[in-house]
PDB file of N, CA and C in Angstrom:
ATOM      1  N   ASP A 987      16.803 195.657 190.171  1.00 81.00           N
ATOM      2  CA  ASP A 987      17.198 196.830 189.431  1.00 81.00           C
ATOM      3  C   ASP A 987      18.705 197.064 189.535  1.00 81.00           C
ATOM      4  N   GLY A 988      19.283 196.705 190.665  1.00 92.00           N
ATOM      5  CA  GLY A 988      20.718 196.878 190.858  1.00 92.00           C
ATOM      6  C   GLY A 988      21.530 196.033 189.901  1.00 92.00           C
ATOM      7  N   TYR A 989      21.020 194.846 189.569  1.00 94.00           N
ATOM      8  CA  TYR A 989      21.721 193.958 188.642  1.00 94.00           C
ATOM      9  C   TYR A 989      21.829 194.605 187.262  1.00 94.00           C
ATOM     10  N   ARG A 990      20.736 195.212 186.802  1.00 94.00           N
ATOM     11  CA  ARG A 990      20.752 195.858 185.492  1.00 94.00           C
ATOM     12  C   ARG A 990      21.720 197.032 185.465  1.00 94.00           C
ATOM     13  N   ILE A 991      21.781 197.778 186.550  1.00 95.00           N
ATOM     14  CA  ILE A 991      22.701 198.911 186.630  1.00 95.00           C
ATOM     15  C   ILE A 991      24.148 198.428 186.614  1.00 95.00           C
ATOM     16  N   MET A 992      24.438 197.387 187.381  1.00 93.00           N
ATOM     17  CA  MET A 992      25.800 196.846 187.421  1.00 93.00           C
ATOM     18  C   MET A 992      26.202 196.263 186.066  1.00 93.00           C
ATOM     19  N   MET A 993      25.290 195.589 185.389  1.00 93.00           N
ATOM     20  CA  MET A 993      25.600 195.034 184.069  1.00 93.00           C
ATOM     21  C   MET A 993      25.824 196.152 183.048  1.00 93.00           C
ATOM     22  N   THR A 994      25.032 197.206 183.130  1.00 94.00           N
ATOM     23  CA  THR A 994      25.225 198.343 182.221  1.00 94.00           C
ATOM     24  C   THR A 994      26.578 198.996 182.470  1.00 94.00           C
ATOM     25  N   ALA A 995      26.946 199.155 183.724  1.00 92.00           N
ATOM     26  CA  ALA A 995      28.255 199.735 184.053  1.00 92.00           C
ATOM     27  C   ALA A 995      29.379 198.836 183.550  1.00 92.00           C
ATOM     28  N   ALA A 996      29.236 197.528 183.722  1.00 88.00           N
ATOM     29  CA  ALA A 996      30.259 196.587 183.263  1.00 88.00           C
ATOM     30  C   ALA A 996      30.391 196.620 181.744  1.00 88.00           C
ATOM     31  N   ILE A 997      29.278 196.708 181.041  1.00 91.00           N
ATOM     32  CA  ILE A 997      29.311 196.758 179.574  1.00 91.00           C
ATOM     33  C   ILE A 997      29.962 198.057 179.100  1.00 91.00           C
ATOM     34  N   LEU A 998      29.636 199.167 179.749  1.00 91.00           N
ATOM     35  CA  LEU A 998      30.256 200.437 179.371  1.00 91.00           C
ATOM     36  C   LEU A 998      31.759 200.424 179.627  1.00 91.00           C
ATOM     37  N   LEU A 999      32.171 199.871 180.763  1.00 89.00           N
ATOM     38  CA  LEU A 999      33.602 199.762 181.042  1.00 89.00           C
ATOM     39  C   LEU A 999      34.290 198.859 180.028  1.00 89.00           C
ATOM     40  N   ARG A1000      33.660 197.751 179.693  1.00 88.00           N
ATOM     41  CA  ARG A1000      34.234 196.824 178.710  1.00 88.00           C
ATOM     42  C   ARG A1000      34.377 197.499 177.358  1.00 88.00           C
ATOM     43  N   ASP A1001      33.394 198.287 176.977  1.00 89.00           N
ATOM     44  CA  ASP A1001      33.434 198.929 175.666  1.00 89.00           C
ATOM     45  C   ASP A1001      34.443 200.070 175.596  1.00 89.00           C
ATOM     46  N   HIS A1002      34.597 200.815 176.682  1.00 91.00           N
ATOM     47  CA  HIS A1002      35.480 201.985 176.649  1.00 91.00           C
ATOM     48  C   HIS A1002      36.902 201.700 177.125  1.00 91.00           C
ATOM     49  N   TYR A1003      37.076 200.765 178.047  1.00 92.00           N
ATOM     50  CA  TYR A1003      38.406 200.456 178.597  1.00 92.00           C
ATOM     51  C   TYR A1003      38.636 198.942 178.612  1.00 92.00           C
ATOM     52  N   PRO A1004      38.739 198.307 177.434  1.00 93.00           N
ATOM     53  CA  PRO A1004      38.850 196.846 177.421  1.00 93.00           C
ATOM     54  C   PRO A1004      40.160 196.333 178.015  1.00 93.00           C
ATOM     55  N   LEU A1005      41.251 197.056 177.801  1.00 93.00           N
ATOM     56  CA  LEU A1005      42.528 196.571 178.319  1.00 93.00           C
ATOM     57  C   LEU A1005      42.545 196.585 179.844  1.00 93.00           C
ATOM     58  N   ARG A1006      41.936 197.584 180.457  1.00 93.00           N
ATOM     59  CA  ARG A1006      41.882 197.635 181.918  1.00 93.00           C
ATOM     60  C   ARG A1006      41.050 196.486 182.473  1.00 93.00           C
ATOM     61  N   ILE A1007      39.893 196.247 181.864  1.00 94.00           N
ATOM     62  CA  ILE A1007      38.990 195.216 182.375  1.00 94.00           C
ATOM     63  C   ILE A1007      39.574 193.825 182.168  1.00 94.00           C
ATOM     64  N   PHE A1008      40.004 193.540 180.934  1.00 95.00           N
ATOM     65  CA  PHE A1008      40.542 192.215 180.662  1.00 95.00           C
ATOM     66  C   PHE A1008      41.924 192.034 181.288  1.00 95.00           C
ATOM     67  N   GLY A1009      42.669 193.116 181.457  1.00 96.00           N
ATOM     68  CA  GLY A1009      43.940 193.028 182.170  1.00 96.00           C
ATOM     69  C   GLY A1009      43.729 192.710 183.636  1.00 96.00           C
ATOM     70  N   LEU A1010      42.686 193.278 184.227  1.00 96.00           N
ATOM     71  CA  LEU A1010      42.347 192.960 185.608  1.00 96.00           C
ATOM     72  C   LEU A1010      41.946 191.489 185.743  1.00 96.00           C
ATOM     73  N   ALA A1011      41.145 191.018 184.797  1.00 96.00           N
ATOM     74  CA  ALA A1011      40.742 189.610 184.812  1.00 96.00           C
ATOM     75  C   ALA A1011      41.960 188.700 184.649  1.00 96.00           C
ATOM     76  N   ALA A1012      42.890 189.091 183.784  1.00 97.00           N
ATOM     77  CA  ALA A1012      44.110 188.305 183.596  1.00 97.00           C
ATOM     78  C   ALA A1012      44.962 188.312 184.863  1.00 97.00           C
ATOM     79  N   SER A1013      45.057 189.463 185.514  1.00 97.00           N
ATOM     80  CA  SER A1013      45.838 189.549 186.752  1.00 97.00           C
ATOM     81  C   SER A1013      45.246 188.667 187.847  1.00 97.00           C
ATOM     82  N   ILE A1014      43.938 188.692 187.970  1.00 97.00           N
ATOM     83  CA  ILE A1014      43.277 187.857 188.973  1.00 97.00           C
ATOM     84  C   ILE A1014      43.505 186.387 188.670  1.00 97.00           C
ATOM     85  N   SER A1015      43.389 186.010 187.405  1.00 97.00           N
ATOM     86  CA  SER A1015      43.587 184.625 187.010  1.00 97.00           C
ATOM     87  C   SER A1015      45.024 184.177 187.256  1.00 97.00           C
ATOM     88  N   LEU A1016      45.987 185.012 186.905  1.00 97.00           N
ATOM     89  CA  LEU A1016      47.386 184.652 187.123  1.00 97.00           C
ATOM     90  C   LEU A1016      47.743 184.621 188.612  1.00 97.00           C
ATOM     91  N   PHE A1017      47.131 185.503 189.393  1.00 97.00           N
ATOM     92  CA  PHE A1017      47.347 185.463 190.841  1.00 97.00           C
ATOM     93  C   PHE A1017      46.787 184.170 191.434  1.00 97.00           C
ATOM     94  N   ALA A1018      45.606 183.758 190.973  1.00 96.00           N
ATOM     95  CA  ALA A1018      45.020 182.502 191.447  1.00 96.00           C
ATOM     96  C   ALA A1018      45.895 181.318 191.045  1.00 96.00           C
ATOM     97  N   ALA A1019      46.487 181.369 189.842  1.00 96.00           N
ATOM     98  CA  ALA A1019      47.399 180.303 189.413  1.00 96.00           C
ATOM     99  C   ALA A1019      48.629 180.263 190.310  1.00 96.00           C
ATOM    100  N   PHE A1020      49.136 181.431 190.685  1.00 95.00           N
ATOM    101  CA  PHE A1020      50.293 181.486 191.581  1.00 95.00           C
ATOM    102  C   PHE A1020      49.950 180.899 192.949  1.00 95.00           C
ATOM    103  N   VAL A1021      48.776 181.215 193.463  1.00 93.00           N
ATOM    104  CA  VAL A1021      48.352 180.660 194.753  1.00 93.00           C
ATOM    105  C   VAL A1021      48.230 179.139 194.659  1.00 93.00           C
ATOM    106  N   LEU A1022      47.655 178.645 193.566  1.00 90.00           N
ATOM    107  CA  LEU A1022      47.557 177.195 193.387  1.00 90.00           C
ATOM    108  C   LEU A1022      48.930 176.555 193.255  1.00 90.00           C
ATOM    109  N   TRP A1023      49.858 177.271 192.596  1.00 88.00           N
ATOM    110  CA  TRP A1023      51.217 176.751 192.480  1.00 88.00           C
ATOM    111  C   TRP A1023      51.872 176.630 193.862  1.00 88.00           C
ATOM    112  N   LEU A1024      51.637 177.632 194.728  1.00 87.00           N
ATOM    113  CA  LEU A1024      52.154 177.552 196.090  1.00 87.00           C
ATOM    114  C   LEU A1024      51.531 176.381 196.839  1.00 87.00           C
ATOM    115  N   LEU A1025      50.228 176.184 196.661  1.00 83.00           N
ATOM    116  CA  LEU A1025      49.572 175.042 197.300  1.00 83.00           C
ATOM    117  C   LEU A1025      50.128 173.722 196.795  1.00 83.00           C
ATOM    118  N   SER A1026      50.412 173.642 195.500  1.00 82.00           N
ATOM    119  CA  SER A1026      50.958 172.395 194.972  1.00 82.00           C
ATOM    120  C   SER A1026      52.363 172.147 195.494  1.00 82.00           C
ATOM    121  N   SER A1027      53.145 173.208 195.702  1.00 79.00           N
ATOM    122  CA  SER A1027      54.489 173.010 196.257  1.00 79.00           C
ATOM    123  C   SER A1027      54.412 172.533 197.697  1.00 79.00           C
ATOM    124  N   PHE A1028      53.422 173.039 198.462  1.00 77.00           N
ATOM    125  CA  PHE A1028      53.227 172.532 199.812  1.00 77.00           C
ATOM    126  C   PHE A1028      52.743 171.088 199.785  1.00 77.00           C
ATOM    127  N   ALA A1029      51.920 170.752 198.815  1.00 73.00           N
ATOM    128  CA  ALA A1029      51.415 169.376 198.707  1.00 73.00           C
ATOM    129  C   ALA A1029      52.547 168.428 198.336  1.00 73.00           C
ATOM    130  N   ASN A1030      53.484 168.867 197.502  1.00 71.00           N
ATOM    131  CA  ASN A1030      54.613 168.009 197.124  1.00 71.00           C
ATOM    132  C   ASN A1030      55.547 167.765 198.301  1.00 71.00           C
ATOM    133  N   ARG A1031      55.614 168.688 199.223  1.00 75.00           N
ATOM    134  CA  ARG A1031      56.457 168.513 200.417  1.00 75.00           C
ATOM    135  C   ARG A1031      55.790 167.659 201.482  1.00 75.00           C
ATOM    136  N   GLY A1032      54.517 167.362 201.289  1.00 71.00           N
ATOM    137  CA  GLY A1032      53.810 166.535 202.251  1.00 71.00           C
ATOM    138  C   GLY A1032      53.129 167.333 203.341  1.00 71.00           C
ATOM    139  N   ILE A1033      53.150 168.662 203.247  1.00 67.00           N
ATOM    140  CA  ILE A1033      52.517 169.494 204.266  1.00 67.00           C
ATOM    141  C   ILE A1033      51.002 169.442 204.116  1.00 67.00           C
ATOM    142  N   LEU A1034      50.535 169.503 202.887  1.00 65.00           N
ATOM    143  CA  LEU A1034      49.109 169.431 202.604  1.00 65.00           C
ATOM    144  C   LEU A1034      48.815 168.149 201.836  1.00 65.00           C
ATOM    145  N   ASP A1035      47.646 167.592 202.065  1.00 66.00           N
ATOM    146  CA  ASP A1035      47.246 166.396 201.342  1.00 66.00           C
ATOM    147  C   ASP A1035      46.220 166.802 200.287  1.00 66.00           C
ATOM    148  N   LEU A1036      46.720 167.189 199.106  1.00 70.00           N
ATOM    149  CA  LEU A1036      45.852 167.630 198.027  1.00 70.00           C
ATOM    150  C   LEU A1036      46.090 166.761 196.798  1.00 70.00           C
ATOM    151  N   ASN A1037      45.139 166.791 195.893  1.00 73.00           N
ATOM    152  CA  ASN A1037      45.253 166.051 194.649  1.00 73.00           C
ATOM    153  C   ASN A1037      46.146 166.846 193.701  1.00 73.00           C
ATOM    154  N   THR A1038      47.419 166.491 193.620  1.00 72.00           N
ATOM    155  CA  THR A1038      48.408 167.261 192.871  1.00 72.00           C
ATOM    156  C   THR A1038      48.107 167.347 191.373  1.00 72.00           C
ATOM    157  N   PRO A1039      47.701 166.261 190.706  1.00 80.00           N
ATOM    158  CA  PRO A1039      47.411 166.407 189.272  1.00 80.00           C
ATOM    159  C   PRO A1039      46.283 167.397 188.992  1.00 80.00           C
ATOM    160  N   MET A1040      45.265 167.426 189.827  1.00 82.00           N
ATOM    161  CA  MET A1040      44.181 168.386 189.620  1.00 82.00           C
ATOM    162  C   MET A1040      44.655 169.818 189.881  1.00 82.00           C
ATOM    163  N   LEU A1041      45.550 169.980 190.852  1.00 83.00           N
ATOM    164  CA  LEU A1041      46.116 171.313 191.085  1.00 83.00           C
ATOM    165  C   LEU A1041      46.912 171.787 189.881  1.00 83.00           C
ATOM    166  N   LEU A1042      47.715 170.902 189.309  1.00 84.00           N
ATOM    167  CA  LEU A1042      48.504 171.277 188.142  1.00 84.00           C
ATOM    168  C   LEU A1042      47.613 171.584 186.947  1.00 84.00           C
ATOM    169  N   LEU A1043      46.541 170.843 186.790  1.00 90.00           N
ATOM    170  CA  LEU A1043      45.584 171.131 185.729  1.00 90.00           C
ATOM    171  C   LEU A1043      44.921 172.484 185.960  1.00 90.00           C
ATOM    172  N   GLY A1044      44.574 172.772 187.193  1.00 90.00           N
ATOM    173  CA  GLY A1044      43.985 174.060 187.525  1.00 90.00           C
ATOM    174  C   GLY A1044      44.939 175.203 187.251  1.00 90.00           C
ATOM    175  N   ILE A1045      46.216 175.007 187.572  1.00 93.00           N
ATOM    176  CA  ILE A1045      47.231 176.030 187.300  1.00 93.00           C
ATOM    177  C   ILE A1045      47.334 176.288 185.800  1.00 93.00           C
ATOM    178  N   ALA A1046      47.381 175.219 185.025  1.00 95.00           N
ATOM    179  CA  ALA A1046      47.496 175.365 183.571  1.00 95.00           C
ATOM    180  C   ALA A1046      46.280 176.078 182.991  1.00 95.00           C
ATOM    181  N   VAL A1047      45.098 175.727 183.465  1.00 97.00           N
ATOM    182  CA  VAL A1047      43.874 176.362 182.964  1.00 97.00           C
ATOM    183  C   VAL A1047      43.854 177.842 183.332  1.00 97.00           C
ATOM    184  N   LEU A1048      44.232 178.173 184.551  1.00 97.00           N
ATOM    185  CA  LEU A1048      44.225 179.573 184.969  1.00 97.00           C
ATOM    186  C   LEU A1048      45.258 180.401 184.213  1.00 97.00           C
ATOM    187  N   ILE A1049      46.422 179.821 183.938  1.00 97.00           N
ATOM    188  CA  ILE A1049      47.437 180.543 183.163  1.00 97.00           C
ATOM    189  C   ILE A1049      46.944 180.777 181.740  1.00 97.00           C
ATOM    190  N   LEU A1050      46.346 179.761 181.126  1.00 98.00           N
ATOM    191  CA  LEU A1050      45.793 179.937 179.780  1.00 98.00           C
ATOM    192  C   LEU A1050      44.664 180.959 179.763  1.00 98.00           C
ATOM    193  N   LEU A1051      43.804 180.902 180.764  1.00 97.00           N
ATOM    194  CA  LEU A1051      42.713 181.857 180.858  1.00 97.00           C
ATOM    195  C   LEU A1051      43.244 183.279 181.011  1.00 97.00           C
ATOM    196  N   GLY A1052      44.276 183.449 181.833  1.00 97.00           N
ATOM    197  CA  GLY A1052      44.878 184.772 182.000  1.00 97.00           C
ATOM    198  C   GLY A1052      45.518 185.283 180.721  1.00 97.00           C
ATOM    199  N   ALA A1053      46.228 184.400 180.017  1.00 97.00           N
ATOM    200  CA  ALA A1053      46.873 184.810 178.768  1.00 97.00           C
ATOM    201  C   ALA A1053      45.831 185.163 177.709  1.00 97.00           C
ATOM    202  N   LEU A1054      44.785 184.363 177.604  1.00 97.00           N
ATOM    203  CA  LEU A1054      43.729 184.653 176.638  1.00 97.00           C
ATOM    204  C   LEU A1054      43.000 185.953 176.970  1.00 97.00           C
ATOM    205  N   SER A1055      42.756 186.178 178.242  1.00 97.00           N
ATOM    206  CA  SER A1055      42.073 187.397 178.660  1.00 97.00           C
ATOM    207  C   SER A1055      42.918 188.628 178.345  1.00 97.00           C
ATOM    208  N   PHE A1056      44.192 188.547 178.610  1.00 97.00           N
ATOM    209  CA  PHE A1056      45.078 189.672 178.323  1.00 97.00           C
ATOM    210  C   PHE A1056      45.178 189.915 176.816  1.00 97.00           C
ATOM    211  N   GLY A1057      45.293 188.843 176.044  1.00 97.00           N
ATOM    212  CA  GLY A1057      45.343 188.980 174.591  1.00 97.00           C
ATOM    213  C   GLY A1057      44.068 189.578 174.030  1.00 97.00           C
ATOM    214  N   LEU A1058      42.932 189.149 174.549  1.00 96.00           N
ATOM    215  CA  LEU A1058      41.653 189.699 174.119  1.00 96.00           C
ATOM    216  C   LEU A1058      41.567 191.184 174.455  1.00 96.00           C
ATOM    217  N   GLY A1059      42.049 191.555 175.629  1.00 95.00           N
ATOM    218  CA  GLY A1059      42.069 192.969 176.002  1.00 95.00           C
ATOM    219  C   GLY A1059      42.934 193.795 175.069  1.00 95.00           C
ATOM    220  N   LEU A1060      44.095 193.255 174.677  1.00 96.00           N
ATOM    221  CA  LEU A1060      44.962 193.974 173.744  1.00 96.00           C
ATOM    222  C   LEU A1060      44.298 194.149 172.383  1.00 96.00           C
ATOM    223  N   ILE A1061      43.668 193.097 171.890  1.00 96.00           N
ATOM    224  CA  ILE A1061      43.009 193.172 170.588  1.00 96.00           C
ATOM    225  C   ILE A1061      41.863 194.174 170.620  1.00 96.00           C
ATOM    226  N   LEU A1062      41.014 194.089 171.649  1.00 94.00           N
ATOM    227  CA  LEU A1062      39.887 195.010 171.739  1.00 94.00           C
ATOM    228  C   LEU A1062      40.344 196.451 171.935  1.00 94.00           C
ATOM    229  N   ASN A1063      41.440 196.650 172.651  1.00 94.00           N
ATOM    230  CA  ASN A1063      41.982 197.994 172.829  1.00 94.00           C
ATOM    231  C   ASN A1063      42.481 198.552 171.498  1.00 94.00           C
ATOM    232  N   ALA A1064      43.132 197.716 170.709  1.00 95.00           N
ATOM    233  CA  ALA A1064      43.605 198.157 169.397  1.00 95.00           C
ATOM    234  C   ALA A1064      42.426 198.514 168.494  1.00 95.00           C
ATOM    235  N   ILE A1065      41.367 197.728 168.536  1.00 95.00           N
ATOM    236  CA  ILE A1065      40.185 198.017 167.725  1.00 95.00           C
ATOM    237  C   ILE A1065      39.543 199.332 168.171  1.00 95.00           C
ATOM    238  N   ASN A1066      39.416 199.525 169.486  1.00 93.00           N
ATOM    239  CA  ASN A1066      38.843 200.783 169.997  1.00 93.00           C
ATOM    240  C   ASN A1066      39.675 201.983 169.585  1.00 93.00           C
ATOM    241  N   THR A1067      40.997 201.848 169.674  1.00 93.00           N
ATOM    242  CA  THR A1067      41.883 202.942 169.280  1.00 93.00           C
ATOM    243  C   THR A1067      41.710 203.269 167.808  1.00 93.00           C
ATOM    244  N   ARG A1068      41.612 202.247 166.993  1.00 94.00           N
ATOM    245  CA  ARG A1068      41.434 202.464 165.547  1.00 94.00           C
ATOM    246  C   ARG A1068      40.106 203.158 165.257  1.00 94.00           C
ATOM    247  N   PHE A1069      39.032 202.734 165.929  1.00 93.00           N
ATOM    248  CA  PHE A1069      37.737 203.385 165.721  1.00 93.00           C
ATOM    249  C   PHE A1069      37.761 204.836 166.179  1.00 93.00           C
ATOM    250  N   ARG A1070      38.437 205.125 167.276  1.00 91.00           N
ATOM    251  CA  ARG A1070      38.547 206.515 167.732  1.00 91.00           C
ATOM    252  C   ARG A1070      39.308 207.360 166.720  1.00 91.00           C
ATOM    253  N   GLN A1071      40.390 206.790 166.156  1.00 92.00           N
ATOM    254  CA  GLN A1071      41.154 207.517 165.147  1.00 92.00           C
ATOM    255  C   GLN A1071      40.305 207.786 163.904  1.00 92.00           C
ATOM    256  N   GLN A1072      39.557 206.777 163.489  1.00 92.00           N
ATOM    257  CA  GLN A1072      38.694 206.942 162.326  1.00 92.00           C
ATOM    258  C   GLN A1072      37.630 208.015 162.576  1.00 92.00           C
ATOM    259  N   LYS A1073      37.092 208.028 163.789  1.00 91.00           N
ATOM    260  CA  LYS A1073      36.074 209.022 164.135  1.00 91.00           C
ATOM    261  C   LYS A1073      36.671 210.432 164.108  1.00 91.00           C
ATOM    262  N   GLN A1074      37.891 210.575 164.656  1.00 91.00           N
ATOM    263  CA  GLN A1074      38.550 211.882 164.636  1.00 91.00           C
ATOM    264  C   GLN A1074      38.842 212.332 163.216  1.00 91.00           C
ATOM    265  N   LEU A1075      39.295 211.414 162.371  1.00 90.00           N
ATOM    266  CA  LEU A1075      39.585 211.761 160.984  1.00 90.00           C
ATOM    267  C   LEU A1075      38.319 212.155 160.223  1.00 90.00           C
ATOM    268  N   SER A1076      37.227 211.451 160.481  1.00 91.00           N
ATOM    269  CA  SER A1076      35.983 211.774 159.773  1.00 91.00           C
ATOM    270  C   SER A1076      35.424 213.122 160.241  1.00 91.00           C
ATOM    271  N   GLN A1077      35.657 213.480 161.499  1.00 90.00           N
ATOM    272  CA  GLN A1077      35.182 214.771 161.995  1.00 90.00           C
ATOM    273  C   GLN A1077      36.024 215.915 161.458  1.00 90.00           C
ATOM    274  N   ARG A1078      37.296 215.689 161.196  1.00 87.00           N
ATOM    275  CA  ARG A1078      38.174 216.716 160.649  1.00 87.00           C
ATOM    276  C   ARG A1078      37.817 217.065 159.201  1.00 87.00           C
ATOM    277  N   LYS A1079      37.389 216.056 158.468  1.00 76.00           N
ATOM    278  CA  LYS A1079      37.107 216.268 157.049  1.00 76.00           C
ATOM    279  C   LYS A1079      35.830 217.059 156.807  1.00 76.00           C
ATOM    280  N   LYS A1080      34.982 217.166 157.787  1.00 66.00           N
ATOM    281  CA  LYS A1080      33.700 217.875 157.615  1.00 66.00           C
ATOM    282  C   LYS A1080      33.856 219.357 157.604  1.00 66.00           C
TER     283      LYS A1080
END
């Protein structure tokens, strides 16, 4: 039952505050990319023995994911704002 409640809360937050939710997801993704970038710099110095090409691929994917998430949040926020304006205008005309 807790799963259904959490999913309902997540859907309501997504519908009412898309920029906050997708901005948070973008921030987390970009922070993870920064951490991977730090790991790759340590790997290039020889401190860590990691697969550098896979780290760079992971960094690129996380940066793209963060940018897409932020862009999606902006678009959905603009759509929500427009619908709210339309609702206010339709209520005024009555």
